[in-house]
XYZ file of N, CA, C and O in Angstrom:
696
model
N 0.837 -1.170 0.000
C 0.000 0.000 0.000
C 0.889 1.243 0.000
O 1.820 1.351 0.771
N 0.544 2.189 -0.798
C 1.365 3.393 -0.893
C 0.973 4.401 0.196
O -0.055 4.278 0.848
N 1.804 5.394 0.322
C 1.583 6.445 1.322
C 0.291 7.203 1.049
O -0.429 7.591 1.973
N -0.051 7.408 -0.208
C -1.280 8.114 -0.583
C -2.515 7.331 -0.141
O -3.500 7.920 0.317
N -2.467 6.012 -0.266
C -3.590 5.179 0.162
C -3.780 5.251 1.678
O -4.917 5.328 2.168
N -2.710 5.232 2.398
C -2.789 5.315 3.861
C -3.350 6.666 4.289
O -4.200 6.746 5.181
N -2.908 7.733 3.628
C -3.425 9.065 3.954
C -4.911 9.160 3.636
O -5.670 9.770 4.390
N -5.330 8.564 2.520
C -6.752 8.572 2.161
C -7.573 7.808 3.200
O -8.639 8.277 3.627
N -7.110 6.660 3.625
C -7.821 5.863 4.628
C -7.902 6.622 5.957
O -8.960 6.664 6.601
N -6.812 7.235 6.378
C -6.825 8.017 7.621
C -7.745 9.223 7.520
O -8.475 9.540 8.471
N -7.733 9.904 6.382
C -8.602 11.069 6.195
C -10.071 10.652 6.208
O -10.912 11.320 6.829
N -10.395 9.550 5.546
C -11.781 9.061 5.540
C -12.213 8.635 6.944
O -13.347 8.884 7.358
N -11.305 8.004 7.673
C -11.619 7.595 9.047
C -11.857 8.810 9.932
O -12.810 8.832 10.729
N -11.027 9.816 9.809
C -11.195 11.037 10.604
C -12.501 11.734 10.249
O -13.234 12.193 11.139
N -12.819 11.810 8.982
C -14.059 12.437 8.553
C -15.276 11.667 9.069
O -16.252 12.270 9.533
N -15.213 10.336 9.036
C -16.336 9.549 9.540
C -16.495 9.719 11.049
O -17.625 9.733 11.557
N -15.392 9.878 11.785
C -15.489 10.137 13.223
C -16.149 11.485 13.497
O -16.995 11.607 14.400
N -15.781 12.497 12.745
C -16.368 13.828 12.929
C -17.860 13.803 12.616
O -18.676 14.343 13.376
N -18.236 13.149 11.532
C -19.652 13.067 11.161
C -20.431 12.262 12.201
O -21.530 12.656 12.609
N -19.867 11.159 12.652
C -20.535 10.354 13.674
C -20.730 11.139 14.960
O -21.797 11.072 15.589
N -19.715 11.891 15.380
C -19.842 12.692 16.593
C -20.895 13.785 16.417
O -21.678 14.061 17.337
N -20.948 14.404 15.245
C -21.961 15.434 14.988
C -23.365 14.835 15.070
O -24.276 15.442 15.643
N -23.560 13.653 14.502
C -24.859 12.992 14.606
C -25.167 12.653 16.055
O -26.297 12.812 16.512
N -24.187 12.166 16.793
C -24.387 11.815 18.197
C -24.804 13.051 18.999
O -25.694 12.971 19.846
N -24.171 14.178 18.715
C -24.517 15.413 19.429
C -25.957 15.831 19.133
O -26.604 16.467 19.967
N -26.457 15.477 17.959
C -27.844 15.772 17.610
C -28.804 14.805 18.293
O -29.873 15.206 18.758
N -28.435 13.526 18.378
C -29.348 12.515 18.901
C -29.354 12.394 20.411
O -30.354 11.990 20.992
N -28.263 12.743 21.096
C -28.231 12.511 22.545
C -29.241 13.362 23.311
O -29.804 12.882 24.292
N -29.555 14.624 22.911
C -30.644 15.320 23.629
C -31.990 14.629 23.447
O -32.822 14.663 24.356
N -32.206 13.987 22.317
C -33.453 13.250 22.112
C -33.550 12.100 23.101
O -34.628 11.815 23.629
N -32.429 11.435 23.344
C -32.414 10.327 24.302
C -32.714 10.848 25.704
O -33.501 10.259 26.452
N -32.084 11.974 26.079
C -32.359 12.583 27.388
C -33.832 12.957 27.499
O -34.476 12.673 28.515
N -34.356 13.593 26.462
C -35.771 13.978 26.488
C -36.674 12.752 26.639
O -37.646 12.787 27.401
N -36.364 11.677 25.923
C -37.180 10.463 26.021
C -37.158 9.905 27.443
O -38.202 9.493 27.971
N -35.987 9.902 28.080
C -35.889 9.421 29.457
C -36.673 10.310 30.413
O -37.350 9.820 31.325
N -36.598 11.627 30.209
C -37.342 12.554 31.067
C -38.848 12.422 30.850
O -39.631 12.493 31.804
N -39.266 12.230 29.589
C -40.685 11.988 29.317
C -41.171 10.747 30.054
O -42.263 10.736 30.617
N -40.363 9.697 30.052
C -40.737 8.455 30.727
C -40.904 8.681 32.229
O -41.892 8.234 32.823
N -39.955 9.378 32.844
C -40.046 9.663 34.282
C -41.285 10.501 34.572
O -42.044 10.217 35.505
N -41.511 11.530 33.756
C -42.658 12.411 33.963
C -43.974 11.654 33.792
O -44.893 11.805 34.595
N -44.066 10.815 32.765
C -45.304 10.075 32.525
C -45.574 9.035 33.609
O -46.720 8.857 34.027
N -44.534 8.353 34.066
C -44.707 7.381 35.153
C -45.177 8.068 36.433
O -46.041 7.548 37.154
N -44.596 9.225 36.726
C -45.019 9.970 37.908
C -46.464 10.435 37.764
O -47.241 10.361 38.721
N -46.834 10.897 36.580
C -48.206 11.344 36.353
C -49.194 10.206 36.605
O -50.231 10.408 37.248
N -48.865 9.012 36.099
C -49.755 7.863 36.308
C -49.898 7.529 37.793
O -50.999 7.235 38.266
N -48.799 7.589 38.538
C -48.873 7.291 39.974
C -49.697 8.339 40.713
O -50.491 8.017 41.598
N -49.495 9.600 40.348
C -50.236 10.666 41.019
C -51.712 10.636 40.620
O -52.576 10.979 41.432
N -52.007 10.225 39.391
C -53.394 10.099 38.960
C -54.098 9.001 39.755
O -55.256 9.181 40.178
N -53.416 7.886 39.972
C -54.011 6.807 40.768
C -54.295 7.263 42.196
O -55.280 6.837 42.808
N -53.445 8.126 42.724
C -53.648 8.652 44.083
C -54.635 9.815 44.096
O -54.979 10.313 45.163
N -55.010 10.288 42.906
C -55.853 11.486 42.764
C -55.200 12.677 43.460
O -55.830 13.412 44.212
N -53.926 12.839 43.189
C -53.137 13.873 43.855
C -52.385 14.734 42.834
O -51.247 15.118 43.064
N -53.029 15.026 41.705
C -52.368 15.800 40.652
C -52.179 17.269 41.025
O -51.430 17.975 40.359
N -52.840 17.729 42.086
C -52.703 19.120 42.502
C -51.637 19.317 43.576
O -51.481 20.431 44.082
N -50.915 18.272 43.918
C -49.856 18.371 44.919
C -48.808 19.376 44.452
O -48.302 19.285 43.334
N -48.468 20.372 45.283
C -47.515 21.406 44.853
C -46.117 20.850 44.548
O -45.438 21.333 43.632
N -45.686 19.835 45.290
C -44.381 19.232 45.015
C -44.383 18.537 43.657
O -43.415 18.618 42.903
N -45.475 17.857 43.347
C -45.597 17.194 42.050
C -45.585 18.223 40.926
O -44.882 18.072 39.925
N -46.364 19.288 41.101
C -46.440 20.309 40.044
C -45.098 21.005 39.847
O -44.704 21.300 38.722
N -44.372 21.244 40.944
C -43.052 21.883 40.828
C -42.067 20.962 40.101
O -41.323 21.411 39.225
N -42.076 19.683 40.456
C -41.174 18.744 39.786
C -41.550 18.581 38.323
O -40.678 18.523 37.462
N -42.828 18.555 38.044
C -43.265 18.435 36.648
C -42.792 19.644 35.835
O -42.351 19.505 34.695
N -42.854 20.822 36.433
C -42.371 22.017 35.732
C -40.864 21.953 35.502
O -40.373 22.313 34.436
N -40.126 21.463 36.494
C -38.678 21.314 36.326
C -38.367 20.315 35.213
O -37.490 20.558 34.380
N -39.095 19.201 35.195
C -38.865 18.209 34.137
C -39.179 18.812 32.772
O -38.429 18.620 31.808
N -40.256 19.574 32.678
C -40.578 20.235 31.407
C -39.480 21.200 30.994
O -39.119 21.287 29.820
N -38.933 21.935 31.956
C -37.835 22.852 31.654
C -36.590 22.098 31.205
O -35.880 22.529 30.303
N -36.316 20.966 31.842
C -35.168 20.145 31.432
C -35.363 19.586 30.025
O -34.407 19.494 29.255
N -36.585 19.208 29.698
C -36.865 18.731 28.342
C -36.577 19.843 27.339
O -35.971 19.608 26.293
N -36.968 21.066 27.687
C -36.693 22.205 26.802
C -35.209 22.532 26.730
O -34.706 22.957 25.695
N -34.495 22.335 27.842
C -33.088 22.718 27.922
C -32.130 21.610 27.509
O -30.921 21.800 27.541
N -32.646 20.464 27.107
C -31.784 19.306 26.831
C -30.735 19.595 25.766
O -29.632 19.060 25.828
N -31.050 20.445 24.814
C -30.100 20.678 23.721
C -28.875 21.482 24.166
O -27.833 21.385 23.541
N -28.979 22.267 25.223
C -27.808 23.040 25.663
C -27.168 22.505 26.930
O -26.136 23.026 27.368
N -27.723 21.473 27.520
C -27.162 20.911 28.745
C -25.899 20.117 28.429
O -25.907 19.218 27.601
N -24.808 20.495 29.063
C -23.537 19.792 28.879
C -22.769 19.842 30.197
O -23.207 20.483 31.153
N -21.638 19.188 30.232
C -20.813 19.211 31.426
C -20.377 20.619 31.794
O -20.356 20.996 32.964
N -20.049 21.419 30.777
C -19.599 22.783 31.036
C -20.726 23.661 31.559
O -20.522 24.432 32.503
N -21.938 23.543 30.988
C -23.047 24.351 31.499
C -23.458 23.890 32.897
O -23.839 24.707 33.734
N -23.351 22.593 33.156
C -23.679 22.070 34.480
C -22.697 22.619 35.522
O -23.107 23.062 36.598
N -21.415 22.604 35.211
C -20.398 23.147 36.125
C -20.632 24.643 36.334
O -20.544 25.146 37.461
N -20.972 25.363 35.266
C -21.254 26.797 35.379
C -22.451 27.028 36.297
O -22.425 27.919 37.151
N -23.497 26.212 36.150
C -24.674 26.374 36.999
C -24.335 26.099 38.460
O -24.815 26.796 39.356
N -23.498 25.092 38.709
C -23.092 24.809 40.088
C -22.259 25.955 40.655
O -22.419 26.341 41.808
N -21.370 26.497 39.843
C -20.471 27.546 40.314
C -21.203 28.862 40.572
O -20.833 29.608 41.477
N -22.226 29.153 39.804
C -22.928 30.433 39.949
C -24.202 30.322 40.764
O -24.945 31.280 40.870
N -24.441 29.195 41.395
C -25.687 28.954 42.104
C -25.570 29.197 43.604
O -26.425 28.796 44.357
N -24.527 29.841 44.051
C -24.314 30.029 45.492
C -25.410 30.866 46.156
O -25.829 30.577 47.257
N -25.880 31.914 45.489
C -26.866 32.788 46.121
C -28.250 32.151 46.198
O -29.125 32.652 46.887
N -28.457 31.033 45.524
C -29.760 30.392 45.553
C -29.906 29.384 46.693
O -30.938 28.764 46.839
N -28.866 29.219 47.494
C -28.940 28.234 48.579
C -30.018 28.573 49.603
O -30.525 27.694 50.278
N -30.379 29.859 49.731
C -31.412 30.248 50.699
C -32.796 29.756 50.303
O -33.668 29.636 51.148
N -33.016 29.505 49.018
C -34.365 29.200 48.553
C -34.555 27.722 48.263
O -35.487 27.335 47.579
N -33.689 26.889 48.818
C -33.820 25.453 48.584
C -35.161 24.985 49.128
O -35.528 25.281 50.259
N -35.853 24.269 48.295
C -37.173 23.767 48.691
C -37.026 22.574 49.615
O -36.045 21.858 49.586
N -38.062 22.357 50.422
C -38.035 21.221 51.338
C -38.220 19.920 50.558
O -38.597 19.918 49.399
N -37.958 18.820 51.252
C -38.156 17.509 50.638
C -39.644 17.310 50.377
O -40.484 17.681 51.196
N -40.006 16.698 49.244
C -41.420 16.451 48.977
C -42.006 15.466 49.981
O -41.316 14.552 50.432
N -43.262 15.663 50.312
C -43.903 14.779 51.275
C -44.319 13.458 50.629
O -44.398 12.443 51.310
N -44.552 13.460 49.328
C -44.963 12.252 48.624
C -43.737 11.437 48.216
O -42.807 11.959 47.603
N -43.760 10.158 48.547
C -42.619 9.277 48.268
C -42.373 9.139 46.768
O -41.216 9.108 46.322
N -43.432 9.075 45.961
C -43.277 8.925 44.517
C -42.615 10.160 43.888
O -41.823 10.039 42.960
N -42.943 11.335 44.397
C -42.318 12.568 43.892
C -40.836 12.578 44.252
O -39.989 12.932 43.429
N -40.508 12.155 45.465
C -39.107 12.093 45.888
C -38.320 11.112 45.018
O -37.221 11.426 44.550
N -38.885 9.944 44.751
C -38.213 8.944 43.910
C -38.051 9.471 42.493
O -36.992 9.304 41.873
N -39.082 10.125 41.969
C -38.993 10.683 40.614
C -37.914 11.763 40.547
O -37.163 11.839 39.565
N -37.816 12.590 41.594
C -36.782 13.631 41.604
C -35.394 13.002 41.631
O -34.486 13.460 40.943
N -35.228 11.935 42.394
C -33.945 11.234 42.412
C -33.648 10.614 41.054
O -32.506 10.638 40.588
N -34.678 10.076 40.404
C -34.492 9.498 39.069
C -34.097 10.557 38.046
O -33.289 10.288 37.157
N -34.656 11.745 38.170
C -34.266 12.841 37.270
C -32.800 13.196 37.498
O -32.037 13.389 36.544
N -32.388 13.268 38.758
C -30.982 13.567 39.060
C -30.052 12.516 38.484
O -29.020 12.840 37.887
N -30.412 11.242 38.629
C -29.584 10.169 38.068
C -29.606 10.176 36.544
O -28.607 9.860 35.903
N -30.734 10.542 35.958
C -30.839 10.640 34.502
C -29.900 11.732 33.980
O -29.195 11.540 32.981
N -29.858 12.862 34.668
C -28.957 13.950 34.269
C -27.507 13.524 34.462
O -26.659 13.786 33.602
N -27.226 12.861 35.575
C -25.855 12.384 35.813
C -25.428 11.407 34.734
O -24.300 11.482 34.217
N -26.313 10.496 34.371
C -26.001 9.523 33.329
C -25.764 10.234 32.000
O -24.828 9.912 31.269
N -26.586 11.220 31.702
C -26.431 11.991 30.461
C -25.090 12.724 30.438
O -24.360 12.673 29.450
N -24.782 13.393 31.543
C -23.550 14.195 31.577
C -22.287 13.343 31.601
O -21.264 13.741 31.050
N -22.345 12.179 32.233
C -21.136 11.363 32.388
C -20.954 10.308 31.304
O -19.842 9.827 31.113
N -22.016 9.953 30.629
C -21.880 8.860 29.656
C -22.232 9.253 28.241
O -21.930 8.516 27.312
N -22.895 10.388 28.059
C -23.339 10.737 26.711
C -22.638 11.958 26.140
O -22.927 12.337 25.013
N -21.788 12.603 26.906
C -21.040 13.734 26.384
C -19.563 13.367 26.344
O -19.098 12.543 27.125
N -18.832 13.996 25.447
C -17.408 13.691 25.323
C -16.657 14.072 26.599
O -15.857 13.296 27.124
N -16.934 15.260 27.125
C -16.313 15.723 28.364
C -16.631 14.759 29.513
O -15.750 14.351 30.267
N -17.899 14.385 29.625
C -18.313 13.473 30.687
C -17.709 12.090 30.528
O -17.331 11.449 31.507
N -17.611 11.631 29.300
C -17.024 10.305 29.049
C -15.559 10.282 29.473
O -15.096 9.301 30.051
N -14.833 11.371 29.232
C -13.428 11.445 29.658
C -13.346 11.416 31.176
O -12.565 10.656 31.762
N -14.174 12.230 31.845
C -14.194 12.265 33.310
C -14.612 10.901 33.866
O -14.013 10.391 34.816
N -15.641 10.290 33.271
C -16.135 8.987 33.726
C -15.052 7.920 33.580
O -14.863 7.088 34.470
N -14.332 7.931 32.465
C -13.271 6.943 32.244
C -12.168 7.100 33.276
O -11.702 6.113 33.861
N -11.762 8.342 33.529
C -10.735 8.584 34.544
C -11.218 8.144 35.929
O -10.471 7.515 36.683
N -12.446 8.462 36.251
C -12.988 8.069 37.559
C -13.093 6.553 37.679
O -12.809 5.991 38.741
N -13.480 5.892 36.606
C -13.582 4.432 36.639
C -12.216 3.787 36.801
O -12.068 2.789 37.511
N -11.207 4.354 36.142
C -9.850 3.828 36.289
C -9.342 3.994 37.714
O -8.576 3.168 38.210
N -9.764 5.069 38.360
C -9.348 5.327 39.735
C -10.314 4.714 40.754
O -10.227 4.996 41.938
N -11.265 3.912 40.269
C -12.183 3.125 41.105
C -13.200 3.959 41.895
O -13.607 3.572 42.979
N -13.587 5.118 41.375
C -14.659 5.845 42.052
C -15.708 6.355 41.058
O -16.332 7.380 41.251
N -15.967 5.574 40.020
C -16.975 5.936 39.030
C -18.379 6.003 39.616
O -19.141 6.923 39.332
N -18.746 5.026 40.444
C -20.084 5.023 41.048
C -20.253 6.203 41.999
O -21.320 6.820 42.056
N -19.200 6.537 42.740
C -19.259 7.690 43.634
C -19.449 8.983 42.839
O -20.189 9.874 43.262
N -18.781 9.077 41.698
C -18.895 10.272 40.862
C -20.316 10.419 40.329
O -20.875 11.517 40.358
N -20.915 9.323 39.880
C -22.283 9.393 39.373
C -23.230 9.810 40.492
O -24.121 10.631 40.281
N -23.042 9.273 41.698
C -23.875 9.678 42.826
C -23.707 11.147 43.168
O -24.673 11.838 43.471
N -22.464 11.628 43.089
C -22.204 13.041 43.386
C -22.862 13.949 42.349
O -23.531 14.924 42.701
N -22.674 13.634 41.070
C -23.273 14.460 40.010
C -24.792 14.408 40.105
O -25.463 15.430 39.964
N -25.345 13.220 40.385
C -26.791 13.109 40.570
C -27.279 13.945 41.740
O -28.304 14.610 41.659
N -26.522 13.936 42.837
C -26.877 14.757 43.998
C -26.823 16.242 43.697
O -27.675 17.016 44.139
N -25.820 16.657 42.929
C -25.723 18.070 42.555
C -26.860 18.457 41.609
O -27.377 19.570 41.683
N -27.254 17.542 40.731
C -28.394 17.817 39.851
C -29.670 17.972 40.678
O -30.480 18.863 40.414
N -29.841 17.118 41.687
C -31.016 17.236 42.557
C -30.975 18.566 43.308
O -31.992 19.232 43.471
N -29.773 18.984 43.740
C -29.651 20.280 44.413
C -30.085 21.410 43.480
O -30.798 22.325 43.886
N -29.673 21.346 42.216
C -30.086 22.373 41.262
C -31.587 22.305 40.991
O -32.232 23.335 40.806
N -32.139 21.090 40.982
C -33.583 20.958 40.807
C -34.302 21.599 41.989
O -35.283 22.315 41.820
N -33.793 21.375 43.198
C -34.423 21.936 44.397
C -34.363 23.457 44.403
O -35.232 24.109 44.963
N -33.355 24.041 43.797
C -33.255 25.493 43.766
C -33.913 26.087 42.540
O -33.879 27.294 42.342
N -34.499 25.249 41.692
C -35.195 25.695 40.491
C -34.245 26.364 39.503
O -34.626 27.262 38.774
N -32.991 25.937 39.473
C -32.005 26.550 38.595
C -32.228 26.217 37.132
O -31.716 26.903 36.262
N -32.999 25.174 36.839
C -33.216 24.779 35.450
C -34.391 25.512 34.812
O -34.687 25.285 33.655
N -35.079 26.358 35.557
C -36.275 27.013 35.021
C -35.910 27.889 33.834
O -34.967 28.669 33.878
N -36.673 27.749 32.776
C -36.422 28.515 31.562
C -37.461 29.587 31.329
O -37.244 30.524 30.602
N -38.605 29.429 31.924
C -39.665 30.399 31.682
C -40.241 30.844 33.016
O -40.176 30.129 33.995
N -40.784 32.025 33.025
C -41.349 32.564 34.254
C -42.633 31.854 34.632
O -43.386 31.388 33.789
N -42.877 31.790 35.905
C -44.097 31.203 36.436
C -44.701 32.234 37.372
O -44.054 32.690 38.304
N -45.933 32.598 37.113
C -46.534 33.664 37.908
C -46.689 33.288 39.376
O -46.797 34.154 40.228
N -46.643 31.987 39.719
C -46.801 31.559 41.102
C -45.471 31.387 41.820
O -45.440 31.254 43.025
N -44.376 31.365 41.103
C -43.066 31.084 41.687
C -42.172 32.304 41.528
O -41.867 32.711 40.419
N -41.779 32.895 42.639
C -40.926 34.075 42.590
C -39.455 33.727 42.816
O -38.643 34.609 43.001
N -39.136 32.434 42.802
C -37.774 31.995 43.022
C -36.887 32.479 41.883
O -37.220 32.262 40.724
N -35.766 33.142 42.179
C -34.872 33.556 41.091
C -34.230 32.350 40.441
O -33.969 31.349 41.101
N -34.003 32.412 39.150
C -33.331 31.337 38.437
C -32.094 31.885 37.772
O -31.924 33.098 37.632
N -31.216 30.997 37.369
C -29.971 31.430 36.732
C -30.226 32.150 35.420
O -29.467 33.030 35.047
N -31.282 31.792 34.731
C -31.547 32.387 33.443
C -32.400 33.638 33.524
O -32.609 34.314 32.536
N -32.920 33.941 34.711
C -33.778 35.120 34.883
C -33.282 36.015 36.010
O -34.066 36.514 36.788
N -32.005 36.222 36.114
C -31.485 37.077 37.194
C -31.223 38.467 36.686
O -30.978 38.706 35.568
């Protein structure tokens, strides 16, 4: 094989990697949205069976999930770190734990869904996840990121649109 053939094969391989990554970047928010839709729909069914659709904790979590569905295309490791770093002044407005067990479980599932998205579906997260796994603390890292996502959910940092009933400041409306 000549040098020109090797260069052509390497160039085609590099181009296919770039195209594949571009497609992945387009499809991964769809996967996140599908997972969030599933969590939201399962919670709705449980709350409907309890006839508790007016529960304020349920409605707040549902609004956060809707905001996350809208924000899925811009959510990345860098935006998540930025939200954590700039969220210090919102610690005063942390909401209490939900009284309904199903709402609490759904909120934890949303946090784990975001952690899974950030650590396994983004290039930055995959690098961090690989390093953490090599150092034997991958599960701890996922739990930490999930916990931080739940903290941001509790402070309503993911809100994208104003709500006339909620005066909590958000990162996007300060």
